[in-house]
mmCIF file with all atom_site columns, C-alpha atoms and ligand atoms in Angstrom:
data_model
loop_
_atom_site.group_PDB
_atom_site.id
_atom_site.type_symbol
_atom_site.label_atom_id
_atom_site.label_alt_id
_atom_site.label_comp_id
_atom_site.label_asym_id
_atom_site.label_entity_id
_atom_site.label_seq_id
_atom_site.pdbx_PDB_ins_code
_atom_site.Cartn_x
_atom_site.Cartn_y
_atom_site.Cartn_z
_atom_site.occupancy
_atom_site.B_iso_or_equiv
_atom_site.pdbx_formal_charge
_atom_site.auth_seq_id
_atom_site.auth_comp_id
_atom_site.auth_asym_id
_atom_site.auth_atom_id
_atom_site.pdbx_PDB_model_num
ATOM   1   C  CA  . MET H 1 1   ? -19.994 -24.200 -37.258 1.00 47.00 ? 1   MET H CA  1
ATOM   2   C  CA  . ASP H 1 2   ? -20.894 -20.536 -36.502 1.00 56.00 ? 2   ASP H CA  1
ATOM   3   C  CA  . SER H 1 3   ? -19.026 -17.987 -38.448 1.00 64.00 ? 3   SER H CA  1
ATOM   4   C  CA  . GLY H 1 4   ? -17.327 -15.296 -36.507 1.00 93.00 ? 4   GLY H CA  1
ATOM   5   C  CA  . ARG H 1 5   ? -14.433 -14.047 -34.451 1.00 96.00 ? 5   ARG H CA  1
ATOM   6   C  CA  . ALA H 1 6   ? -14.166 -14.811 -30.790 1.00 97.00 ? 6   ALA H CA  1
ATOM   7   C  CA  . PHE H 1 7   ? -12.431 -13.114 -27.916 1.00 98.00 ? 7   PHE H CA  1
ATOM   8   C  CA  . TYR H 1 8   ? -10.873 -14.963 -24.990 1.00 98.00 ? 8   TYR H CA  1
ATOM   9   C  CA  . ILE H 1 9   ? -8.794  -13.470 -22.332 1.00 97.00 ? 9   ILE H CA  1
ATOM   10  C  CA  . GLY H 1 10  ? -6.522  -14.749 -19.591 1.00 97.00 ? 10  GLY H CA  1
ATOM   11  C  CA  . ARG H 1 11  ? -3.335  -13.929 -17.758 1.00 98.00 ? 11  ARG H CA  1
ATOM   12  C  CA  . PHE H 1 12  ? -1.781  -17.218 -18.758 1.00 98.00 ? 12  PHE H CA  1
ATOM   13  C  CA  . GLN H 1 13  ? 0.668   -17.244 -15.811 1.00 98.00 ? 13  GLN H CA  1
ATOM   14  C  CA  . PRO H 1 14  ? 1.649   -19.744 -17.177 1.00 98.00 ? 14  PRO H CA  1
ATOM   15  C  CA  . TYR H 1 15  ? -0.292  -21.000 -20.300 1.00 98.00 ? 15  TYR H CA  1
ATOM   16  C  CA  . HIS H 1 16  ? -1.500  -24.469 -19.291 1.00 97.00 ? 16  HIS H CA  1
ATOM   17  C  CA  . LEU H 1 17  ? -3.530  -27.449 -20.634 1.00 96.00 ? 17  LEU H CA  1
ATOM   18  C  CA  . GLY H 1 18  ? -6.720  -26.052 -19.216 1.00 96.00 ? 18  GLY H CA  1
ATOM   19  C  CA  . HIS H 1 19  ? -6.355  -23.057 -21.489 1.00 96.00 ? 19  HIS H CA  1
ATOM   20  C  CA  . GLN H 1 20  ? -5.397  -25.297 -24.419 1.00 95.00 ? 20  GLN H CA  1
ATOM   21  C  CA  . PHE H 1 21  ? -8.517  -27.374 -23.881 1.00 94.00 ? 21  PHE H CA  1
ATOM   22  C  CA  . VAL H 1 22  ? -10.781 -24.236 -23.863 1.00 95.00 ? 22  VAL H CA  1
ATOM   23  C  CA  . LEU H 1 23  ? -9.175  -22.965 -27.031 1.00 95.00 ? 23  LEU H CA  1
ATOM   24  C  CA  . GLU H 1 24  ? -9.644  -26.339 -28.769 1.00 93.00 ? 24  GLU H CA  1
ATOM   25  C  CA  . ASN H 1 25  ? -13.353 -26.115 -27.954 1.00 93.00 ? 25  ASN H CA  1
ATOM   26  C  CA  . ILE H 1 26  ? -13.728 -22.509 -29.084 1.00 94.00 ? 26  ILE H CA  1
ATOM   27  C  CA  . ALA H 1 27  ? -11.945 -23.415 -32.365 1.00 93.00 ? 27  ALA H CA  1
ATOM   28  C  CA  . ARG H 1 28  ? -14.779 -25.886 -33.188 1.00 93.00 ? 28  ARG H CA  1
ATOM   29  C  CA  . GLU H 1 29  ? -17.336 -23.154 -32.982 1.00 94.00 ? 29  GLU H CA  1
ATOM   30  C  CA  . VAL H 1 30  ? -15.808 -20.020 -34.643 1.00 95.00 ? 30  VAL H CA  1
ATOM   31  C  CA  . ASP H 1 31  ? -13.571 -19.060 -37.574 1.00 94.00 ? 31  ASP H CA  1
ATOM   32  C  CA  . GLU H 1 32  ? -11.022 -16.941 -35.729 1.00 96.00 ? 32  GLU H CA  1
ATOM   33  C  CA  . ILE H 1 33  ? -9.870  -16.421 -32.093 1.00 97.00 ? 33  ILE H CA  1
ATOM   34  C  CA  . ILE H 1 34  ? -8.412  -13.257 -30.583 1.00 98.00 ? 34  ILE H CA  1
ATOM   35  C  CA  . ILE H 1 35  ? -6.504  -14.087 -27.457 1.00 98.00 ? 35  ILE H CA  1
ATOM   36  C  CA  . GLY H 1 36  ? -6.025  -11.334 -24.979 1.00 98.00 ? 36  GLY H CA  1
ATOM   37  C  CA  . ILE H 1 37  ? -3.098  -11.522 -22.708 1.00 98.00 ? 37  ILE H CA  1
ATOM   38  C  CA  . GLY H 1 38  ? -4.357  -9.744  -19.502 1.00 98.00 ? 38  GLY H CA  1
ATOM   39  C  CA  . SER H 1 39  ? -2.242  -7.869  -17.023 1.00 98.00 ? 39  SER H CA  1
ATOM   40  C  CA  . ALA H 1 40  ? 0.286   -7.448  -19.822 1.00 98.00 ? 40  ALA H CA  1
ATOM   41  C  CA  . GLN H 1 41  ? 2.344   -4.944  -17.940 1.00 98.00 ? 41  GLN H CA  1
ATOM   42  C  CA  . ALA H 1 42  ? 2.933   -7.263  -15.000 1.00 98.00 ? 42  ALA H CA  1
ATOM   43  C  CA  . SER H 1 43  ? 5.874   -9.722  -14.436 1.00 98.00 ? 43  SER H CA  1
ATOM   44  C  CA  . HIS H 1 44  ? 8.309   -10.882 -11.776 1.00 98.00 ? 44  HIS H CA  1
ATOM   45  C  CA  . GLU H 1 45  ? 5.482   -11.092 -9.128  1.00 98.00 ? 45  GLU H CA  1
ATOM   46  C  CA  . GLN H 1 46  ? 4.486   -14.335 -7.426  1.00 97.00 ? 46  GLN H CA  1
ATOM   47  C  CA  . SER H 1 47  ? 1.012   -14.310 -9.079  1.00 97.00 ? 47  SER H CA  1
ATOM   48  C  CA  . ASN H 1 48  ? 2.304   -12.595 -12.359 1.00 98.00 ? 48  ASN H CA  1
ATOM   49  C  CA  . LEU H 1 49  ? 5.621   -14.272 -13.058 1.00 98.00 ? 49  LEU H CA  1
ATOM   50  C  CA  . PHE H 1 50  ? 6.114   -14.030 -16.704 1.00 98.00 ? 50  PHE H CA  1
ATOM   51  C  CA  . THR H 1 51  ? 6.367   -11.043 -19.077 1.00 98.00 ? 51  THR H CA  1
ATOM   52  C  CA  . ALA H 1 52  ? 3.768   -10.591 -21.858 1.00 98.00 ? 52  ALA H CA  1
ATOM   53  C  CA  . GLY H 1 53  ? 6.502   -11.487 -24.363 1.00 98.00 ? 53  GLY H CA  1
ATOM   54  C  CA  . GLU H 1 54  ? 7.318   -14.663 -22.554 1.00 98.00 ? 54  GLU H CA  1
ATOM   55  C  CA  . ARG H 1 55  ? 3.599   -15.581 -22.371 1.00 98.00 ? 55  ARG H CA  1
ATOM   56  C  CA  . VAL H 1 56  ? 3.405   -14.956 -26.239 1.00 97.00 ? 56  VAL H CA  1
ATOM   57  C  CA  . LEU H 1 57  ? 6.255   -17.411 -26.707 1.00 96.00 ? 57  LEU H CA  1
ATOM   58  C  CA  . MET H 1 58  ? 4.598   -20.135 -24.641 1.00 96.00 ? 58  MET H CA  1
ATOM   59  C  CA  . MET H 1 59  ? 1.342   -19.755 -26.524 1.00 96.00 ? 59  MET H CA  1
ATOM   60  C  CA  . THR H 1 60  ? 2.504   -19.354 -30.113 1.00 94.00 ? 60  THR H CA  1
ATOM   61  C  CA  . LYS H 1 61  ? 4.173   -22.683 -30.440 1.00 87.00 ? 61  LYS H CA  1
ATOM   62  C  CA  . ALA H 1 62  ? 1.272   -24.590 -28.644 1.00 93.00 ? 62  ALA H CA  1
ATOM   63  C  CA  . LEU H 1 63  ? -1.267  -22.865 -30.818 1.00 93.00 ? 63  LEU H CA  1
ATOM   64  C  CA  . GLU H 1 64  ? 0.409   -24.004 -33.964 1.00 88.00 ? 64  GLU H CA  1
ATOM   65  C  CA  . GLU H 1 65  ? -1.295  -27.386 -33.262 1.00 79.00 ? 65  GLU H CA  1
ATOM   66  C  CA  . LEU H 1 66  ? -4.619  -25.588 -33.382 1.00 79.00 ? 66  LEU H CA  1
ATOM   67  C  CA  . SER H 1 67  ? -5.387  -25.144 -37.040 1.00 80.00 ? 67  SER H CA  1
ATOM   68  C  CA  . ILE H 1 68  ? -7.344  -21.952 -36.506 1.00 83.00 ? 68  ILE H CA  1
ATOM   69  C  CA  . LYS H 1 69  ? -6.515  -18.507 -37.280 1.00 92.00 ? 69  LYS H CA  1
ATOM   70  C  CA  . HIS H 1 70  ? -5.685  -16.548 -34.154 1.00 95.00 ? 70  HIS H CA  1
ATOM   71  C  CA  . TYR H 1 71  ? -4.271  -13.230 -32.951 1.00 97.00 ? 71  TYR H CA  1
ATOM   72  C  CA  . ILE H 1 72  ? -2.511  -12.759 -29.615 1.00 97.00 ? 72  ILE H CA  1
ATOM   73  C  CA  . ILE H 1 73  ? -2.810  -9.314  -28.212 1.00 98.00 ? 73  ILE H CA  1
ATOM   74  C  CA  . PRO H 1 74  ? -1.176  -8.149  -24.925 1.00 98.00 ? 74  PRO H CA  1
ATOM   75  C  CA  . ILE H 1 75  ? -3.653  -5.923  -22.915 1.00 98.00 ? 75  ILE H CA  1
ATOM   76  C  CA  . GLU H 1 76  ? -2.507  -3.818  -19.983 1.00 98.00 ? 76  GLU H CA  1
ATOM   77  C  CA  . ASP H 1 77  ? -4.672  -3.269  -16.972 1.00 98.00 ? 77  ASP H CA  1
ATOM   78  C  CA  . ILE H 1 78  ? -6.329  0.149   -16.794 1.00 97.00 ? 78  ILE H CA  1
ATOM   79  C  CA  . GLN H 1 79  ? -7.934  -0.029  -13.257 1.00 94.00 ? 79  GLN H CA  1
ATOM   80  C  CA  . ARG H 1 80  ? -11.244 1.225   -14.438 1.00 97.00 ? 80  ARG H CA  1
ATOM   81  C  CA  . ASN H 1 81  ? -13.721 -1.503  -15.039 1.00 98.00 ? 81  ASN H CA  1
ATOM   82  C  CA  . SER H 1 82  ? -16.433 0.773   -16.401 1.00 98.00 ? 82  SER H CA  1
ATOM   83  C  CA  . VAL H 1 83  ? -14.392 1.514   -19.524 1.00 98.00 ? 83  VAL H CA  1
ATOM   84  C  CA  . TRP H 1 84  ? -12.492 -1.699  -19.772 1.00 98.00 ? 84  TRP H CA  1
ATOM   85  C  CA  . VAL H 1 85  ? -14.446 -3.133  -22.730 1.00 98.00 ? 85  VAL H CA  1
ATOM   86  C  CA  . SER H 1 86  ? -13.640 -0.044  -24.700 1.00 98.00 ? 86  SER H CA  1
ATOM   87  C  CA  . HIS H 1 87  ? -9.993  -0.449  -23.836 1.00 98.00 ? 87  HIS H CA  1
ATOM   88  C  CA  . VAL H 1 88  ? -10.136 -4.081  -25.105 1.00 98.00 ? 88  VAL H CA  1
ATOM   89  C  CA  . ILE H 1 89  ? -11.862 -3.028  -28.287 1.00 98.00 ? 89  ILE H CA  1
ATOM   90  C  CA  . SER H 1 90  ? -9.407  -0.242  -28.866 1.00 98.00 ? 90  SER H CA  1
ATOM   91  C  CA  . LEU H 1 91  ? -6.564  -2.862  -29.082 1.00 98.00 ? 91  LEU H CA  1
ATOM   92  C  CA  . THR H 1 92  ? -8.034  -5.827  -30.830 1.00 98.00 ? 92  THR H CA  1
ATOM   93  C  CA  . PRO H 1 93  ? -9.482  -6.816  -34.153 1.00 98.00 ? 93  PRO H CA  1
ATOM   94  C  CA  . PRO H 1 94  ? -13.261 -6.625  -34.157 1.00 98.00 ? 94  PRO H CA  1
ATOM   95  C  CA  . PHE H 1 95  ? -15.057 -9.732  -32.604 1.00 98.00 ? 95  PHE H CA  1
ATOM   96  C  CA  . ASN H 1 96  ? -18.676 -10.705 -32.176 1.00 96.00 ? 96  ASN H CA  1
ATOM   97  C  CA  . VAL H 1 97  ? -18.596 -13.182 -29.413 1.00 98.00 ? 97  VAL H CA  1
ATOM   98  C  CA  . VAL H 1 98  ? -16.703 -13.531 -25.972 1.00 98.00 ? 98  VAL H CA  1
ATOM   99  C  CA  . TYR H 1 99  ? -15.769 -16.742 -24.219 1.00 97.00 ? 99  TYR H CA  1
ATOM   100 C  CA  . SER H 1 100 ? -15.211 -16.462 -20.513 1.00 95.00 ? 100 SER H CA  1
ATOM   101 C  CA  . ASN H 1 101 ? -15.896 -18.056 -17.121 1.00 93.00 ? 101 ASN H CA  1
ATOM   102 C  CA  . ASN H 1 102 ? -14.776 -15.038 -15.215 1.00 94.00 ? 102 ASN H CA  1
ATOM   103 C  CA  . PRO H 1 103 ? -17.730 -13.302 -13.596 1.00 95.00 ? 103 PRO H CA  1
ATOM   104 C  CA  . LEU H 1 104 ? -16.388 -9.765  -14.016 1.00 97.00 ? 104 LEU H CA  1
ATOM   105 C  CA  . VAL H 1 105 ? -15.465 -10.337 -17.618 1.00 97.00 ? 105 VAL H CA  1
ATOM   106 C  CA  . ILE H 1 106 ? -18.935 -11.799 -18.288 1.00 97.00 ? 106 ILE H CA  1
ATOM   107 C  CA  . CYS H 1 107 ? -20.596 -8.931  -16.571 1.00 98.00 ? 107 CYS H CA  1
ATOM   108 C  CA  . LEU H 1 108 ? -18.727 -6.199  -18.383 1.00 98.00 ? 108 LEU H CA  1
ATOM   109 C  CA  . PHE H 1 109 ? -19.082 -7.701  -21.909 1.00 98.00 ? 109 PHE H CA  1
ATOM   110 C  CA  . ASN H 1 110 ? -22.796 -8.433  -21.184 1.00 98.00 ? 110 ASN H CA  1
ATOM   111 C  CA  . GLU H 1 111 ? -23.389 -4.869  -20.206 1.00 98.00 ? 111 GLU H CA  1
ATOM   112 C  CA  . ALA H 1 112 ? -21.668 -3.726  -23.431 1.00 98.00 ? 112 ALA H CA  1
ATOM   113 C  CA  . GLY H 1 113 ? -24.180 -5.841  -25.411 1.00 98.00 ? 113 GLY H CA  1
ATOM   114 C  CA  . PHE H 1 114 ? -21.901 -8.791  -26.441 1.00 98.00 ? 114 PHE H CA  1
ATOM   115 C  CA  . GLU H 1 115 ? -22.848 -12.393 -26.702 1.00 97.00 ? 115 GLU H CA  1
ATOM   116 C  CA  . VAL H 1 116 ? -20.779 -14.261 -23.867 1.00 98.00 ? 116 VAL H CA  1
ATOM   117 C  CA  . ARG H 1 117 ? -20.467 -17.961 -23.909 1.00 97.00 ? 117 ARG H CA  1
ATOM   118 C  CA  . GLN H 1 118 ? -19.018 -20.076 -21.150 1.00 94.00 ? 118 GLN H CA  1
ATOM   119 C  CA  . SER H 1 119 ? -16.782 -23.058 -21.797 1.00 85.00 ? 119 SER H CA  1
ATOM   120 C  CA  . PRO H 1 120 ? -16.597 -26.224 -19.535 1.00 86.00 ? 120 PRO H CA  1
ATOM   121 C  CA  . LEU H 1 121 ? -13.867 -26.387 -16.920 1.00 87.00 ? 121 LEU H CA  1
ATOM   122 C  CA  . PHE H 1 122 ? -11.230 -28.980 -17.516 1.00 90.00 ? 122 PHE H CA  1
ATOM   123 C  CA  . LEU H 1 123 ? -9.883  -30.689 -14.396 1.00 89.00 ? 123 LEU H CA  1
ATOM   124 C  CA  . ARG H 1 124 ? -9.710  -27.200 -12.767 1.00 87.00 ? 124 ARG H CA  1
ATOM   125 C  CA  . GLU H 1 125 ? -8.077  -28.405 -9.523  1.00 86.00 ? 125 GLU H CA  1
ATOM   126 C  CA  . GLN H 1 126 ? -4.842  -29.359 -11.259 1.00 91.00 ? 126 GLN H CA  1
ATOM   127 C  CA  . TYR H 1 127 ? -5.012  -27.255 -14.493 1.00 96.00 ? 127 TYR H CA  1
ATOM   128 C  CA  . SER H 1 128 ? -4.750  -23.952 -12.645 1.00 97.00 ? 128 SER H CA  1
ATOM   129 C  CA  . GLY H 1 129 ? -2.146  -21.287 -12.834 1.00 97.00 ? 129 GLY H CA  1
ATOM   130 C  CA  . THR H 1 130 ? -2.132  -20.899 -8.994  1.00 97.00 ? 130 THR H CA  1
ATOM   131 C  CA  . GLN H 1 131 ? -1.567  -24.642 -8.581  1.00 97.00 ? 131 GLN H CA  1
ATOM   132 C  CA  . ILE H 1 132 ? 1.200   -24.803 -11.187 1.00 98.00 ? 132 ILE H CA  1
ATOM   133 C  CA  . ARG H 1 133 ? 3.090   -21.842 -9.535  1.00 98.00 ? 133 ARG H CA  1
ATOM   134 C  CA  . HIS H 1 134 ? 2.653   -23.486 -6.119  1.00 97.00 ? 134 HIS H CA  1
ATOM   135 C  CA  . ARG H 1 135 ? 4.150   -26.693 -7.548  1.00 97.00 ? 135 ARG H CA  1
ATOM   136 C  CA  . MET H 1 136 ? 7.058   -24.781 -9.202  1.00 97.00 ? 136 MET H CA  1
ATOM   137 C  CA  . ARG H 1 137 ? 7.766   -23.023 -5.921  1.00 96.00 ? 137 ARG H CA  1
ATOM   138 C  CA  . THR H 1 138 ? 7.723   -26.131 -3.833  1.00 96.00 ? 138 THR H CA  1
ATOM   139 C  CA  . GLY H 1 139 ? 9.654   -28.468 -6.188  1.00 96.00 ? 139 GLY H CA  1
ATOM   140 C  CA  . LYS H 1 140 ? 6.768   -30.661 -7.206  1.00 97.00 ? 140 LYS H CA  1
ATOM   141 C  CA  . GLU H 1 141 ? 6.054   -32.033 -10.602 1.00 97.00 ? 141 GLU H CA  1
ATOM   142 C  CA  . TRP H 1 142 ? 4.342   -29.641 -12.970 1.00 98.00 ? 142 TRP H CA  1
ATOM   143 C  CA  . LYS H 1 143 ? 5.619   -30.537 -16.434 1.00 98.00 ? 143 LYS H CA  1
ATOM   144 C  CA  . SER H 1 144 ? 2.492   -32.693 -17.060 1.00 98.00 ? 144 SER H CA  1
ATOM   145 C  CA  . LEU H 1 145 ? 0.104   -29.795 -16.571 1.00 98.00 ? 145 LEU H CA  1
ATOM   146 C  CA  . VAL H 1 146 ? 1.437   -27.560 -19.350 1.00 98.00 ? 146 VAL H CA  1
ATOM   147 C  CA  . PRO H 1 147 ? 2.144   -27.856 -23.133 1.00 96.00 ? 147 PRO H CA  1
ATOM   148 C  CA  . GLN H 1 148 ? 5.815   -28.768 -24.000 1.00 96.00 ? 148 GLN H CA  1
ATOM   149 C  CA  . SER H 1 149 ? 6.313   -25.222 -25.375 1.00 95.00 ? 149 SER H CA  1
ATOM   150 C  CA  . THR H 1 150 ? 5.413   -23.711 -21.917 1.00 97.00 ? 150 THR H CA  1
ATOM   151 C  CA  . PHE H 1 151 ? 7.832   -26.086 -20.172 1.00 97.00 ? 151 PHE H CA  1
ATOM   152 C  CA  . ASP H 1 152 ? 10.528  -25.102 -22.801 1.00 97.00 ? 152 ASP H CA  1
ATOM   153 C  CA  . VAL H 1 153 ? 10.118  -21.394 -22.341 1.00 97.00 ? 153 VAL H CA  1
ATOM   154 C  CA  . ILE H 1 154 ? 10.145  -21.611 -18.559 1.00 98.00 ? 154 ILE H CA  1
ATOM   155 C  CA  . LYS H 1 155 ? 13.328  -23.680 -18.730 1.00 98.00 ? 155 LYS H CA  1
ATOM   156 C  CA  . GLU H 1 156 ? 14.864  -21.270 -21.245 1.00 97.00 ? 156 GLU H CA  1
ATOM   157 C  CA  . ILE H 1 157 ? 14.219  -18.167 -19.073 1.00 98.00 ? 157 ILE H CA  1
ATOM   158 C  CA  . GLY H 1 158 ? 14.900  -19.757 -15.671 1.00 98.00 ? 158 GLY H CA  1
ATOM   159 C  CA  . GLY H 1 159 ? 11.220  -19.382 -14.632 1.00 98.00 ? 159 GLY H CA  1
ATOM   160 C  CA  . VAL H 1 160 ? 11.405  -21.698 -11.522 1.00 97.00 ? 160 VAL H CA  1
ATOM   161 C  CA  . GLU H 1 161 ? 14.518  -19.949 -10.281 1.00 97.00 ? 161 GLU H CA  1
ATOM   162 C  CA  . ARG H 1 162 ? 12.863  -16.538 -10.811 1.00 97.00 ? 162 ARG H CA  1
ATOM   163 C  CA  . LEU H 1 163 ? 9.773   -17.570 -8.794  1.00 97.00 ? 163 LEU H CA  1
ATOM   164 C  CA  . LYS H 1 164 ? 11.933  -18.962 -5.879  1.00 95.00 ? 164 LYS H CA  1
ATOM   165 C  CA  . MET H 1 165 ? 14.147  -15.804 -5.869  1.00 95.00 ? 165 MET H CA  1
ATOM   166 C  CA  . ILE H 1 166 ? 11.194  -13.330 -5.844  1.00 95.00 ? 166 ILE H CA  1
ATOM   167 C  CA  . SER H 1 167 ? 9.402   -15.435 -3.117  1.00 93.00 ? 167 SER H CA  1
ATOM   168 C  CA  . ASN H 1 168 ? 12.472  -15.032 -0.830  1.00 88.00 ? 168 ASN H CA  1
ATOM   169 C  CA  . LYS H 1 169 ? 12.509  -12.462 2.008   1.00 80.00 ? 169 LYS H CA  1
ATOM   170 C  CA  . ASP H 1 170 ? 15.175  -9.778  2.202   1.00 73.00 ? 170 ASP H CA  1
ATOM   171 C  CA  . SER H 1 171 ? 18.553  -11.259 3.198   1.00 70.00 ? 171 SER H CA  1
ATOM   172 C  CA  . VAL H 1 172 ? 21.685  -9.862  4.652   1.00 62.00 ? 172 VAL H CA  1
HETATM 173 P  P1  . ATP G 2 .   ? -4.509  -18.154 -11.890 1.00 90.88 ? 1   ATP G P1  1
HETATM 174 O  O1  . ATP G 2 .   ? -4.752  -19.368 -10.839 1.00 90.88 ? 1   ATP G O1  1
HETATM 175 O  O2  . ATP G 2 .   ? -3.240  -17.680 -11.919 1.00 90.88 ? 1   ATP G O2  1
HETATM 176 O  O3  . ATP G 2 .   ? -5.668  -17.231 -11.855 1.00 90.88 ? 1   ATP G O3  1
HETATM 177 P  P2  . ATP G 2 .   ? -5.772  -19.618 -14.077 1.00 90.88 ? 1   ATP G P2  1
HETATM 178 O  O4  . ATP G 2 .   ? -5.568  -21.035 -14.284 1.00 90.88 ? 1   ATP G O4  1
HETATM 179 O  O5  . ATP G 2 .   ? -7.134  -19.190 -13.534 1.00 90.88 ? 1   ATP G O5  1
HETATM 180 O  O6  . ATP G 2 .   ? -4.622  -18.931 -13.329 1.00 90.88 ? 1   ATP G O6  1
HETATM 181 P  P3  . ATP G 2 .   ? -6.177  -17.534 -16.023 1.00 90.88 ? 1   ATP G P3  1
HETATM 182 O  O7  . ATP G 2 .   ? -5.117  -16.915 -16.977 1.00 90.88 ? 1   ATP G O7  1
HETATM 183 O  O8  . ATP G 2 .   ? -6.505  -16.654 -14.810 1.00 90.88 ? 1   ATP G O8  1
HETATM 184 O  O9  . ATP G 2 .   ? -5.681  -18.947 -15.537 1.00 90.88 ? 1   ATP G O9  1
HETATM 185 O  O10 . ATP G 2 .   ? -7.449  -18.019 -16.873 1.00 90.88 ? 1   ATP G O10 1
HETATM 186 C  C1  . ATP G 2 .   ? -7.904  -17.497 -17.943 1.00 90.88 ? 1   ATP G C1  1
HETATM 187 C  C2  . ATP G 2 .   ? -9.253  -18.123 -18.155 1.00 90.88 ? 1   ATP G C2  1
HETATM 188 O  O11 . ATP G 2 .   ? -9.036  -19.606 -18.392 1.00 90.88 ? 1   ATP G O11 1
HETATM 189 C  C3  . ATP G 2 .   ? -10.156 -17.966 -17.034 1.00 90.88 ? 1   ATP G C3  1
HETATM 190 O  O12 . ATP G 2 .   ? -11.418 -17.434 -17.365 1.00 90.88 ? 1   ATP G O12 1
HETATM 191 C  C4  . ATP G 2 .   ? -10.269 -19.358 -16.352 1.00 90.88 ? 1   ATP G C4  1
HETATM 192 O  O13 . ATP G 2 .   ? -11.671 -19.538 -15.994 1.00 90.88 ? 1   ATP G O13 1
HETATM 193 C  C5  . ATP G 2 .   ? -9.926  -20.207 -17.612 1.00 90.88 ? 1   ATP G C5  1
HETATM 194 N  N1  . ATP G 2 .   ? -9.424  -21.522 -17.130 1.00 90.88 ? 1   ATP G N1  1
HETATM 195 C  C6  . ATP G 2 .   ? -8.335  -21.642 -16.352 1.00 90.88 ? 1   ATP G C6  1
HETATM 196 N  N2  . ATP G 2 .   ? -8.077  -22.936 -16.119 1.00 90.88 ? 1   ATP G N2  1
HETATM 197 C  C7  . ATP G 2 .   ? -9.093  -23.689 -16.821 1.00 90.88 ? 1   ATP G C7  1
HETATM 198 C  C8  . ATP G 2 .   ? -9.438  -25.051 -16.797 1.00 90.88 ? 1   ATP G C8  1
HETATM 199 N  N3  . ATP G 2 .   ? -8.666  -25.976 -16.221 1.00 90.88 ? 1   ATP G N3  1
HETATM 200 N  N4  . ATP G 2 .   ? -10.541 -25.337 -17.602 1.00 90.88 ? 1   ATP G N4  1
HETATM 201 C  C9  . ATP G 2 .   ? -11.245 -24.349 -18.170 1.00 90.88 ? 1   ATP G C9  1
HETATM 202 N  N5  . ATP G 2 .   ? -10.958 -23.090 -18.145 1.00 90.88 ? 1   ATP G N5  1
HETATM 203 C  C10 . ATP G 2 .   ? -9.906  -22.644 -17.370 1.00 90.88 ? 1   ATP G C10 1
HETATM 204 MG MG1 . MG  G 3 .   ? -7.567  -17.180 -12.896 1.00 90.88 ? 2   MG  G MG1 1
#
């Protein structure tokens, strides 16, 4: 096992089993993981349904099963890619390796001199935030695609009803 602290970022709208799979793999390679919750300011939108706090709730319980030290840090968008890495560094514990499959994230961290590693995709067609939100909106089964904690939080806060409500057009 390498020693070190890794950084992994997602929007986690919602946190699903694809993310959990990636984190389980990262946990085999490093000592500690910093998880950035991207677009932390966004919520109550069709593509950004949950608040940062709701996403923290989903992840905290699921990550208890991962016996690795981790830190969850909400990170707001700054709409300025050229200084985004500095923005991340200003908010997080220090890290020496980045895990991502996102081309922009890879590009920005590479240019800043970080080692960036890619992790394998895990049944990407079904384990995808977009797919899960679509299933929630259209009344299809989605529980099997997320950890129990994500399901519990979405139920507790009325996430499906929220998504349907904000997807509606103005009504008289
Ligand atoms: P959305 O469809 O809303 O963008 P998403 O499933 O892509 O949701 P993100 O929060 O955007 O989830 O993803 C964070 C990171 O997790 C991304 O770099 C993405 O490539 C990775 N990821 C998402 N799903 C999987 C998966 N099934 N297997 C491996 N990595 C995944
Ligand atoms: Mg995505």
